[in-house]
PDB file of C-alpha atoms in Angstrom:
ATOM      1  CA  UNK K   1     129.576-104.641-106.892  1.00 89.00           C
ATOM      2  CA  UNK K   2     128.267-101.663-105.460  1.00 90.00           C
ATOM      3  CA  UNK K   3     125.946-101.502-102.096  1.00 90.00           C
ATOM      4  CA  UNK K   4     124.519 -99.164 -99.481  1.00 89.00           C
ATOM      5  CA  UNK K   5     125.882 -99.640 -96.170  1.00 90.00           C
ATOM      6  CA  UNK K   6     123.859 -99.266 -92.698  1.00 91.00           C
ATOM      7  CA  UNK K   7     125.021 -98.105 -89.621  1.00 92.00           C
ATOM      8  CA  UNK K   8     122.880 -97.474 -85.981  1.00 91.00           C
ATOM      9  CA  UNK K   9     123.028 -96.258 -82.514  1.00 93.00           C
ATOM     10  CA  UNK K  10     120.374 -97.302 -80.320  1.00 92.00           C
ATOM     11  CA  UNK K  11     118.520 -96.104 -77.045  1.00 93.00           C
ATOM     12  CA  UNK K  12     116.206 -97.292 -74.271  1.00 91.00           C
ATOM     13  CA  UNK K  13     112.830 -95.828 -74.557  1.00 93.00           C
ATOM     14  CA  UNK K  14     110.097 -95.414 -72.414  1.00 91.00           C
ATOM     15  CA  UNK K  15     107.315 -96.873 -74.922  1.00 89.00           C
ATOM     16  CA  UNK K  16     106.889-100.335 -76.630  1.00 88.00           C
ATOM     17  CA  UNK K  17     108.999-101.156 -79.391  1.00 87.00           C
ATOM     18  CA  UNK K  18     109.329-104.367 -81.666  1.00 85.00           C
ATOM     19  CA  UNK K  19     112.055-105.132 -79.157  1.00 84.00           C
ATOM     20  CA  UNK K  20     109.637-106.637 -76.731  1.00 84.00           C
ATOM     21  CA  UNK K  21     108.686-108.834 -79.493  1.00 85.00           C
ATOM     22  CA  UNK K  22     112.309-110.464 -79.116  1.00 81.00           C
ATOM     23  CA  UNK K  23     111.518-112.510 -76.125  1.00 79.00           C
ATOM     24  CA  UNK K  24     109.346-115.050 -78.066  1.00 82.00           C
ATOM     25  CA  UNK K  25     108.099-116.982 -75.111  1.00 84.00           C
ATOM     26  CA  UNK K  26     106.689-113.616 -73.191  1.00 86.00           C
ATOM     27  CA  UNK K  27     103.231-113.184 -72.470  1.00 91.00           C
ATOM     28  CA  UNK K  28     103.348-110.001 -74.739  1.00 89.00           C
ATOM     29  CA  UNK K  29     104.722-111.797 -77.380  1.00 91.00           C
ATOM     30  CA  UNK K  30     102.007-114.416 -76.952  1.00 94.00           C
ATOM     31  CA  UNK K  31      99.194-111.577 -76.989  1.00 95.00           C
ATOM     32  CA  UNK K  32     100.585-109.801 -79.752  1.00 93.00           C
ATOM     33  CA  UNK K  33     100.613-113.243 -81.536  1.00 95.00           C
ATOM     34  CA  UNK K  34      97.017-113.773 -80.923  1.00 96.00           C
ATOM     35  CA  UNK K  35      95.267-110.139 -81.820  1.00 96.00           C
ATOM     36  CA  UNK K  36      97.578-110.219 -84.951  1.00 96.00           C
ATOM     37  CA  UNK K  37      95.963-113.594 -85.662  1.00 96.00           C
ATOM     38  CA  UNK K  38      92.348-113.305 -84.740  1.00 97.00           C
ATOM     39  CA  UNK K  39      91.627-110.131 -85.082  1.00 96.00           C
ATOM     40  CA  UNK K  40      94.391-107.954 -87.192  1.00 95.00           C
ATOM     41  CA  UNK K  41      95.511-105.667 -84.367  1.00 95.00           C
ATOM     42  CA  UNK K  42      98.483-105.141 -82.336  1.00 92.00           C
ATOM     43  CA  UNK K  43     102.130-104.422 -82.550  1.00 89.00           C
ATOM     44  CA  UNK K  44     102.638-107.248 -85.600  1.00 91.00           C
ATOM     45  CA  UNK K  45     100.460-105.376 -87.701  1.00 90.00           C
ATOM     46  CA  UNK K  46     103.205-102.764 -88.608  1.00 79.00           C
ATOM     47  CA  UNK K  47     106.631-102.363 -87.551  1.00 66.00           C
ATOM     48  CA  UNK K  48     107.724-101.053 -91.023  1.00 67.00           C
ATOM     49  CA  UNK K  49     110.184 -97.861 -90.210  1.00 68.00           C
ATOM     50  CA  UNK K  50     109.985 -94.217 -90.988  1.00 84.00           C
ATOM     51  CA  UNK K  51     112.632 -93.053 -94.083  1.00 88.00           C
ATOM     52  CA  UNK K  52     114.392 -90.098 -94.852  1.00 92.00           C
ATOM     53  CA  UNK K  53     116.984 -88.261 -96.766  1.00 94.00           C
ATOM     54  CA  UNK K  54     119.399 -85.256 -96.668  1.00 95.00           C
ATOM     55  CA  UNK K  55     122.893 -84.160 -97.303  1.00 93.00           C
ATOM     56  CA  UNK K  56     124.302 -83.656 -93.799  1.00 90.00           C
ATOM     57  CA  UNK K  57     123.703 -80.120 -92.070  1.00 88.00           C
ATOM     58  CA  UNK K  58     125.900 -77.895 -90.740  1.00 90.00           C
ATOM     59  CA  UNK K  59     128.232 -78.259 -88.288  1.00 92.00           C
ATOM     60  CA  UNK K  60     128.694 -81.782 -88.808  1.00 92.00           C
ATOM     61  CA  UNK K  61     129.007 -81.022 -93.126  1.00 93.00           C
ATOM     62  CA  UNK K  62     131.540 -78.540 -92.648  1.00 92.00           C
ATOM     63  CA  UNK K  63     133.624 -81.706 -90.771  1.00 91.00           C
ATOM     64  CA  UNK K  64     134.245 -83.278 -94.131  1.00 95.00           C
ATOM     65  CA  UNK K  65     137.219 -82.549 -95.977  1.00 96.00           C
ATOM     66  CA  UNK K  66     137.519 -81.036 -99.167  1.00 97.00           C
ATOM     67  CA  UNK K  67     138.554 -83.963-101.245  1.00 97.00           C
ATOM     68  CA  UNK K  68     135.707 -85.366 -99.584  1.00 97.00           C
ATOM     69  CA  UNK K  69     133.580 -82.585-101.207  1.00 96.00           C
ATOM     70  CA  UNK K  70     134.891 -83.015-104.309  1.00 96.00           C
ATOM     71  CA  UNK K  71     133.607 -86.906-104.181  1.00 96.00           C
ATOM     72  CA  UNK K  72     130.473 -86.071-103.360  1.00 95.00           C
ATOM     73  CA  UNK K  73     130.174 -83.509-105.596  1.00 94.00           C
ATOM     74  CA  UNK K  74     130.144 -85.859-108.600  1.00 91.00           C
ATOM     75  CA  UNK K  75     126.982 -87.227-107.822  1.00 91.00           C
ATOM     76  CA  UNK K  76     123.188 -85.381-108.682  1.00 89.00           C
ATOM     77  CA  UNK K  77     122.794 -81.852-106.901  1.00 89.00           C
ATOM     78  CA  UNK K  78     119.222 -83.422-105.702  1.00 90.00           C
ATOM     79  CA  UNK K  79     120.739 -86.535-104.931  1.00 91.00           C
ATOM     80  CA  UNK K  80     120.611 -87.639-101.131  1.00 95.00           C
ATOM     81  CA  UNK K  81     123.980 -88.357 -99.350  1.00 96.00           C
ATOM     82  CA  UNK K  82     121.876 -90.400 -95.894  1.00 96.00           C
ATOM     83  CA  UNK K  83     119.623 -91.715 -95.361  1.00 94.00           C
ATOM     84  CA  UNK K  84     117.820 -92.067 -91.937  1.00 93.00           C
ATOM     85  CA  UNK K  85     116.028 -95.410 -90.664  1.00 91.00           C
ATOM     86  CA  UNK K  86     113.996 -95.066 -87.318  1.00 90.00           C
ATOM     87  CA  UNK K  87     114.176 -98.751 -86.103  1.00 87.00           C
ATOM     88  CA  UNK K  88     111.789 -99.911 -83.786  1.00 86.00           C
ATOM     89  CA  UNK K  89     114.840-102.471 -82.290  1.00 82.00           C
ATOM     90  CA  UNK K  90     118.275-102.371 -80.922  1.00 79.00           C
ATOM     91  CA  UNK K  91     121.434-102.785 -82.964  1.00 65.00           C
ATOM     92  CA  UNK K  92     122.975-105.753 -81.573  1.00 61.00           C
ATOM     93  CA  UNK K  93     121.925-105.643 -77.776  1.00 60.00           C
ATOM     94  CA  UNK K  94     119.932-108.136 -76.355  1.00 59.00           C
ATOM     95  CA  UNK K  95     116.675-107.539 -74.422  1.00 54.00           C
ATOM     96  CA  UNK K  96     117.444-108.511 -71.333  1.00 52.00           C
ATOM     97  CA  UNK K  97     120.386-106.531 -71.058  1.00 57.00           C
ATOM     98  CA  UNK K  98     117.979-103.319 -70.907  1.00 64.00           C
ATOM     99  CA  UNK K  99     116.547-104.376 -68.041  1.00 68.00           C
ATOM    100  CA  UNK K 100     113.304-105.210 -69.687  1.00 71.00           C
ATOM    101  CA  UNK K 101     113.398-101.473 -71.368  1.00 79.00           C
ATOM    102  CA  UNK K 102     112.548-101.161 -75.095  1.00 87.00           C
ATOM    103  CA  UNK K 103     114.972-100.048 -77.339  1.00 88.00           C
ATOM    104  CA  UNK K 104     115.338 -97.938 -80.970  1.00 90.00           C
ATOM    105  CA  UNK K 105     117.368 -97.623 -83.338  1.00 91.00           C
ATOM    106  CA  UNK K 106     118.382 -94.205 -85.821  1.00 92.00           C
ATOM    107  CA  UNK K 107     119.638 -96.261 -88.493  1.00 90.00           C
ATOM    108  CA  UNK K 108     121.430 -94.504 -91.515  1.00 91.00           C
ATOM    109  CA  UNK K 109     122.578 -95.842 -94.962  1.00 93.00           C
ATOM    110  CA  UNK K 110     125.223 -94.247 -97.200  1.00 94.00           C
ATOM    111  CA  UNK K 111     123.128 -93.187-100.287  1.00 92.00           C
ATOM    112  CA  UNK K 112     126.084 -91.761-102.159  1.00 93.00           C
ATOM    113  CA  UNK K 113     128.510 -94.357-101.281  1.00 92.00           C
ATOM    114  CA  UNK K 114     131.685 -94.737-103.384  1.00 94.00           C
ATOM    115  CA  UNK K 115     132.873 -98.080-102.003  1.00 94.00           C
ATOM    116  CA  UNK K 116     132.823-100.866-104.335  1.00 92.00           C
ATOM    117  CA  UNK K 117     133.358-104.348-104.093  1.00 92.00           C
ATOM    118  CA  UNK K 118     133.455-107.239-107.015  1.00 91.00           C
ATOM    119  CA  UNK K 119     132.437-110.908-107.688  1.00 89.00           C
ATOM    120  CA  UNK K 120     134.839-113.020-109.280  1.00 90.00           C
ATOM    121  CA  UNK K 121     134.045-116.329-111.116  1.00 88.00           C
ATOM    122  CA  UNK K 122     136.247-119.233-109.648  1.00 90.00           C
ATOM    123  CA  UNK K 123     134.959-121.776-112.242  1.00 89.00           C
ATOM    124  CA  UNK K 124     133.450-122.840-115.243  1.00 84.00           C
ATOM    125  CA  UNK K 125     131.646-124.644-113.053  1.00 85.00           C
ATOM    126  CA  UNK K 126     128.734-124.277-110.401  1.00 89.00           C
ATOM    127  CA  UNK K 127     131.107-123.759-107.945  1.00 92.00           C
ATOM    128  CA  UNK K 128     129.778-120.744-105.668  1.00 93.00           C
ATOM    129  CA  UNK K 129     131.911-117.131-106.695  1.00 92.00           C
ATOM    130  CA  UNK K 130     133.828-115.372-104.403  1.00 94.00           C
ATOM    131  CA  UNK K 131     131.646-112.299-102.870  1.00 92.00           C
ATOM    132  CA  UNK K 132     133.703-109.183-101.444  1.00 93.00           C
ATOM    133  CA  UNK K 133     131.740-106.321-100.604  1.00 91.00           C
ATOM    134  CA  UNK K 134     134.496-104.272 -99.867  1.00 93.00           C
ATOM    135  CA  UNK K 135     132.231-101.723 -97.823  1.00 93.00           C
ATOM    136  CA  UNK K 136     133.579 -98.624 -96.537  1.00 95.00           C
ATOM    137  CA  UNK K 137     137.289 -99.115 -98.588  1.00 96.00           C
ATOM    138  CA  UNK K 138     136.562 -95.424 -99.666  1.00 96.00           C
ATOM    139  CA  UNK K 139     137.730 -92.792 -97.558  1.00 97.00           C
ATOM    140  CA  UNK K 140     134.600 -90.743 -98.481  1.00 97.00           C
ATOM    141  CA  UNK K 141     132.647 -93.129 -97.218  1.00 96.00           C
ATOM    142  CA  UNK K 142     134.672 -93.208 -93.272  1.00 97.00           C
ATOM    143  CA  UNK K 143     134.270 -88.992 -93.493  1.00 97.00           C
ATOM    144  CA  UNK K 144     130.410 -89.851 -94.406  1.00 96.00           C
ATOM    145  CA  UNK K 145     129.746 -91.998 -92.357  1.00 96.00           C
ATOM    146  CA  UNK K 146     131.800 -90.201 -88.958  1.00 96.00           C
ATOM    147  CA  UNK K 147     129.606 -87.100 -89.852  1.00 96.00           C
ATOM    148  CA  UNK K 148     126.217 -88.477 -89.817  1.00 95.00           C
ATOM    149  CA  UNK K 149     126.583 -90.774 -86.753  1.00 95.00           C
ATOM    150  CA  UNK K 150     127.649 -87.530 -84.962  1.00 95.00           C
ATOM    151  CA  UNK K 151     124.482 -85.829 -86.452  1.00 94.00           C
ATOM    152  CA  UNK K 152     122.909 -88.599 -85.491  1.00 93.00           C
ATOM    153  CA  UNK K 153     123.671 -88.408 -82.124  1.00 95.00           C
ATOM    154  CA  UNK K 154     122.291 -84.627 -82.181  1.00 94.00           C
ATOM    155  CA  UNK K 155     119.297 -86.002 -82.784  1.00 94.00           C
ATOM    156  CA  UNK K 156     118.946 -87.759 -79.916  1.00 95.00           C
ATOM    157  CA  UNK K 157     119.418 -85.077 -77.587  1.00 95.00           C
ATOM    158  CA  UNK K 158     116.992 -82.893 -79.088  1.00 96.00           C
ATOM    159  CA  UNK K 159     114.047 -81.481 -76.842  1.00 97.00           C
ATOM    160  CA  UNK K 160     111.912 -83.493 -79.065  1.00 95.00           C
ATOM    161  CA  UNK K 161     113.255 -86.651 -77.721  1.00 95.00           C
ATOM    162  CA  UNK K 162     114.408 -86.378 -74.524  1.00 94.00           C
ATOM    163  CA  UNK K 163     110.925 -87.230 -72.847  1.00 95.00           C
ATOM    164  CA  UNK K 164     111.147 -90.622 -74.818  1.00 94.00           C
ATOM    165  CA  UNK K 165     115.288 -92.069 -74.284  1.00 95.00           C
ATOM    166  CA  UNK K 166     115.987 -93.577 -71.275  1.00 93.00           C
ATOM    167  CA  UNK K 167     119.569 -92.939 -69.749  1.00 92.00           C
ATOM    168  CA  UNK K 168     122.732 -92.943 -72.378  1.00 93.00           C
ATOM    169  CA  UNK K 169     123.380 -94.177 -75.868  1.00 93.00           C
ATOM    170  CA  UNK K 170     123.472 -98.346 -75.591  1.00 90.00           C
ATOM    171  CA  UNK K 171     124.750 -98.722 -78.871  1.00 91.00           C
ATOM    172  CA  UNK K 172     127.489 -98.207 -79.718  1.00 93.00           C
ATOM    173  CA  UNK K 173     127.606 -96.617 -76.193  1.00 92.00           C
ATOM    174  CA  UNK K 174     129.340 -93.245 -74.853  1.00 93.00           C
ATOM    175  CA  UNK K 175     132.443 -94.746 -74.453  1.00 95.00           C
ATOM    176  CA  UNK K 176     132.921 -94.381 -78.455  1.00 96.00           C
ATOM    177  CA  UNK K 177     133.315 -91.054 -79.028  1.00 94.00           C
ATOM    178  CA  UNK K 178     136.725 -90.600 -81.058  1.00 97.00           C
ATOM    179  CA  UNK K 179     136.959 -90.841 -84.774  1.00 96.00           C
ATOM    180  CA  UNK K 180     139.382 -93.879 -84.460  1.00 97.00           C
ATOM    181  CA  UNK K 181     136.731 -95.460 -82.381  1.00 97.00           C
ATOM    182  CA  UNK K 182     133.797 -94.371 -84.297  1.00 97.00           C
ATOM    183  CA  UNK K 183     135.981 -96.504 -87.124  1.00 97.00           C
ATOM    184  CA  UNK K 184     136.274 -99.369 -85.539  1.00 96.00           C
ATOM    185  CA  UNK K 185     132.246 -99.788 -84.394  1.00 95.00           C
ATOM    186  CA  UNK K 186     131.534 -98.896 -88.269  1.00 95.00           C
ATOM    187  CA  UNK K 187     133.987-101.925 -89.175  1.00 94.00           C
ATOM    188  CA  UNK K 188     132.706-104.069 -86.526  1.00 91.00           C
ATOM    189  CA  UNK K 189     129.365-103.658 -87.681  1.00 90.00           C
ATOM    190  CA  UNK K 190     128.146-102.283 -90.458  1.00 89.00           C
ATOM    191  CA  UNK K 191     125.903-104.521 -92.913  1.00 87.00           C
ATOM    192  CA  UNK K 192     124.683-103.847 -96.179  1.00 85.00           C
ATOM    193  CA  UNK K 193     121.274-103.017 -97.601  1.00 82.00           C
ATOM    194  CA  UNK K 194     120.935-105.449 -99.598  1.00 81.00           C
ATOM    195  CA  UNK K 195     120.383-103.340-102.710  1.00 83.00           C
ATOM    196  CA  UNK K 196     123.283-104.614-104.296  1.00 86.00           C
ATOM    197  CA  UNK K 197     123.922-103.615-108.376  1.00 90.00           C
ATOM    198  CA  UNK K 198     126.399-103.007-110.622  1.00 90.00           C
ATOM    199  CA  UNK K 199     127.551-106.988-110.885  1.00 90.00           C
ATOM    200  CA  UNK K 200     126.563-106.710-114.601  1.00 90.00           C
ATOM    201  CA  UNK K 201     126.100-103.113-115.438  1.00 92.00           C
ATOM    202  CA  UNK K 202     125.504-102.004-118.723  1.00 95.00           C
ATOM    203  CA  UNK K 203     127.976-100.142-120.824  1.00 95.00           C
ATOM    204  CA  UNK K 204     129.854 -99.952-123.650  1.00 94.00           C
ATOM    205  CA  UNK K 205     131.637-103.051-125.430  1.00 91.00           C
ATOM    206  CA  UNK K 206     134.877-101.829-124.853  1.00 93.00           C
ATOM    207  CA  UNK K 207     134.595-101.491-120.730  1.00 93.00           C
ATOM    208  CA  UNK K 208     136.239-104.527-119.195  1.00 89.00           C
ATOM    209  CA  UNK K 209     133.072-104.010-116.348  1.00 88.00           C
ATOM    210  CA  UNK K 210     130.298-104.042-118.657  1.00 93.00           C
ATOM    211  CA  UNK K 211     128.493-107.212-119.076  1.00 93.00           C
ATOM    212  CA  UNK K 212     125.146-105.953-120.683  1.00 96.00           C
ATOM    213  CA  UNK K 213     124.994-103.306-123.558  1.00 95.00           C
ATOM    214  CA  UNK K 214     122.315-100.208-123.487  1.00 92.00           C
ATOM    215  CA  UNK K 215     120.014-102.515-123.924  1.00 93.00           C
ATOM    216  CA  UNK K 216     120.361-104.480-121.308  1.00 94.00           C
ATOM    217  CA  UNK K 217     121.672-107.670-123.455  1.00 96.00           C
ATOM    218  CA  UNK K 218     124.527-109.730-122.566  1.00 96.00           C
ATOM    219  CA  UNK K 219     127.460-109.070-124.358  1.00 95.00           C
ATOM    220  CA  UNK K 220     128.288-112.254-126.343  1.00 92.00           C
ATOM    221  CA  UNK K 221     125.430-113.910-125.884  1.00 92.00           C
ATOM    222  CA  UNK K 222     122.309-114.062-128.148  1.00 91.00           C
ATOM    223  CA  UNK K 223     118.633-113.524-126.732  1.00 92.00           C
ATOM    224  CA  UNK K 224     119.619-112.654-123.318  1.00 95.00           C
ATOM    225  CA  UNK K 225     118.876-110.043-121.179  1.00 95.00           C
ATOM    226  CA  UNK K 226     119.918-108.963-117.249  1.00 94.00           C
ATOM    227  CA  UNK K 227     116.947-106.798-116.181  1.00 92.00           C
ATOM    228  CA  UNK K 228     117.244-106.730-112.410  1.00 92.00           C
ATOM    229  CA  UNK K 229     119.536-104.302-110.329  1.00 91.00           C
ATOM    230  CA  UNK K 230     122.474-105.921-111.393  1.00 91.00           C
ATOM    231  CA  UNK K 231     122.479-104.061-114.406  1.00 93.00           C
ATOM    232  CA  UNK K 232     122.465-101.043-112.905  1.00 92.00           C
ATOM    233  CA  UNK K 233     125.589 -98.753-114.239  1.00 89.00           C
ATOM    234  CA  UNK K 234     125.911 -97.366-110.612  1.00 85.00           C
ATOM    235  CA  UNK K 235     124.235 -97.377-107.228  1.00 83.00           C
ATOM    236  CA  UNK K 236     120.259 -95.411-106.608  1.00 80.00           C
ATOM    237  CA  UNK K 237     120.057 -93.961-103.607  1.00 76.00           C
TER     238      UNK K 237
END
């Protein structure tokens, strides 16, 4: 099993956010109900997020070790290591703990994660399987991910944004600023993307992981086929 993982840090903001949206029984809440309703306007009618990708820049790239490097390195020379999620919400703060402030997230997924998990069959039966994600068990991934929450938090200080945040980093606050702590937050709470493959990748007959041949037919098995993500070899970015 192989998945992106997300990670955020969050600010108050001086403009309105989806976060406002959170206290359902608000008379914003109730407006932005209605126009979305009667007449298709308002903050409901998009709160989709902004994307995009890089490798990390310099100084944070030159932070990564060299086996680190070498990881990376095996993957596509056009191929994205982050990528960035601007979140109109707040990672795991409640509203009312802003003071009423909205809040935003920089959101970033490992693109070119080497973590992998499994899902194991307990039973010939239909007996759910056990599910381990196994996120961030690669070191790669801990160097990765230390590097772009730190570029990450660049980007919040830039001139650029510094009319719009309001006070100091909320999430996961100031106060988490070592790599040991940095750690910890990502174990605490990083989720995945739910792009989940490689449960049934395709391969050769002779790989132990390879349910599906080139083909994308099921090893064993006559007139089937897996043609969803699962049979995915390895993880898109």
């Amino acid at each position: 099993m192989w998945d992106n993982v997300c990670i955020s840090s969050s600010y108050a903001v001086n403009v309105e956010t989806a976060t406002l949206l959170m206290n359902t029984s608000s008379p914003y809440t109730y407006a932005a109900g209605y126009n979305f309703k009667h007449r298709g306007t308002g903050p409901l009618t998009n709160i989709d997020p902004y994307l995009s990708r890089e490798k990390p820049l310099e100084p944070h790239r030159s932070q990564l070790s060299n086996s680190t490097l070498q990881a990376l390195s095996k993957f596509s020379s056009h191929w994205p290591e982050v990528e960035y999620i601007v979140d109109p919400l707040c990672a795991g703060i409640e509203p009312m703990l802003l003071g009423g402030a909205s809040c935003a997230s920089i959101a970033y997924a490992l693109v070119s994660s080497l973590s992998q998990g499994d899902v194991t069959i307990i039973s010939n039966s239909t007996d759910l399987p056990i599910i381990n994600p196994n996120l961030l068990s690669d070191l790669t991934d801990i160097e990765l991910a230390i590097a772009t929450l730190k570029r990450q938090r660049t980007i919040w200080k830039t001139p650029e944004m510094k009319p719009v945040v309001i006070g100091e980093e909320v999430v996961p606050s100031v106060n988490v600023s070592t790599d040991a702590q940095l750690v910890r937050y990502f174990r605490e709470t990083t989720r995945q993307l739910y792009h989940a493959s490689y449960t049934c990748k395709m391969g050769v007959s002779n790989d132990s992981l390879a349910g599906l041949n080139s083909k994308a037919r099921v090893f064993g098995v006559s007139e089937l086929r897996v043609v969803d993500a699962s049979s995915f070899p390895f993880l898109h970015p």
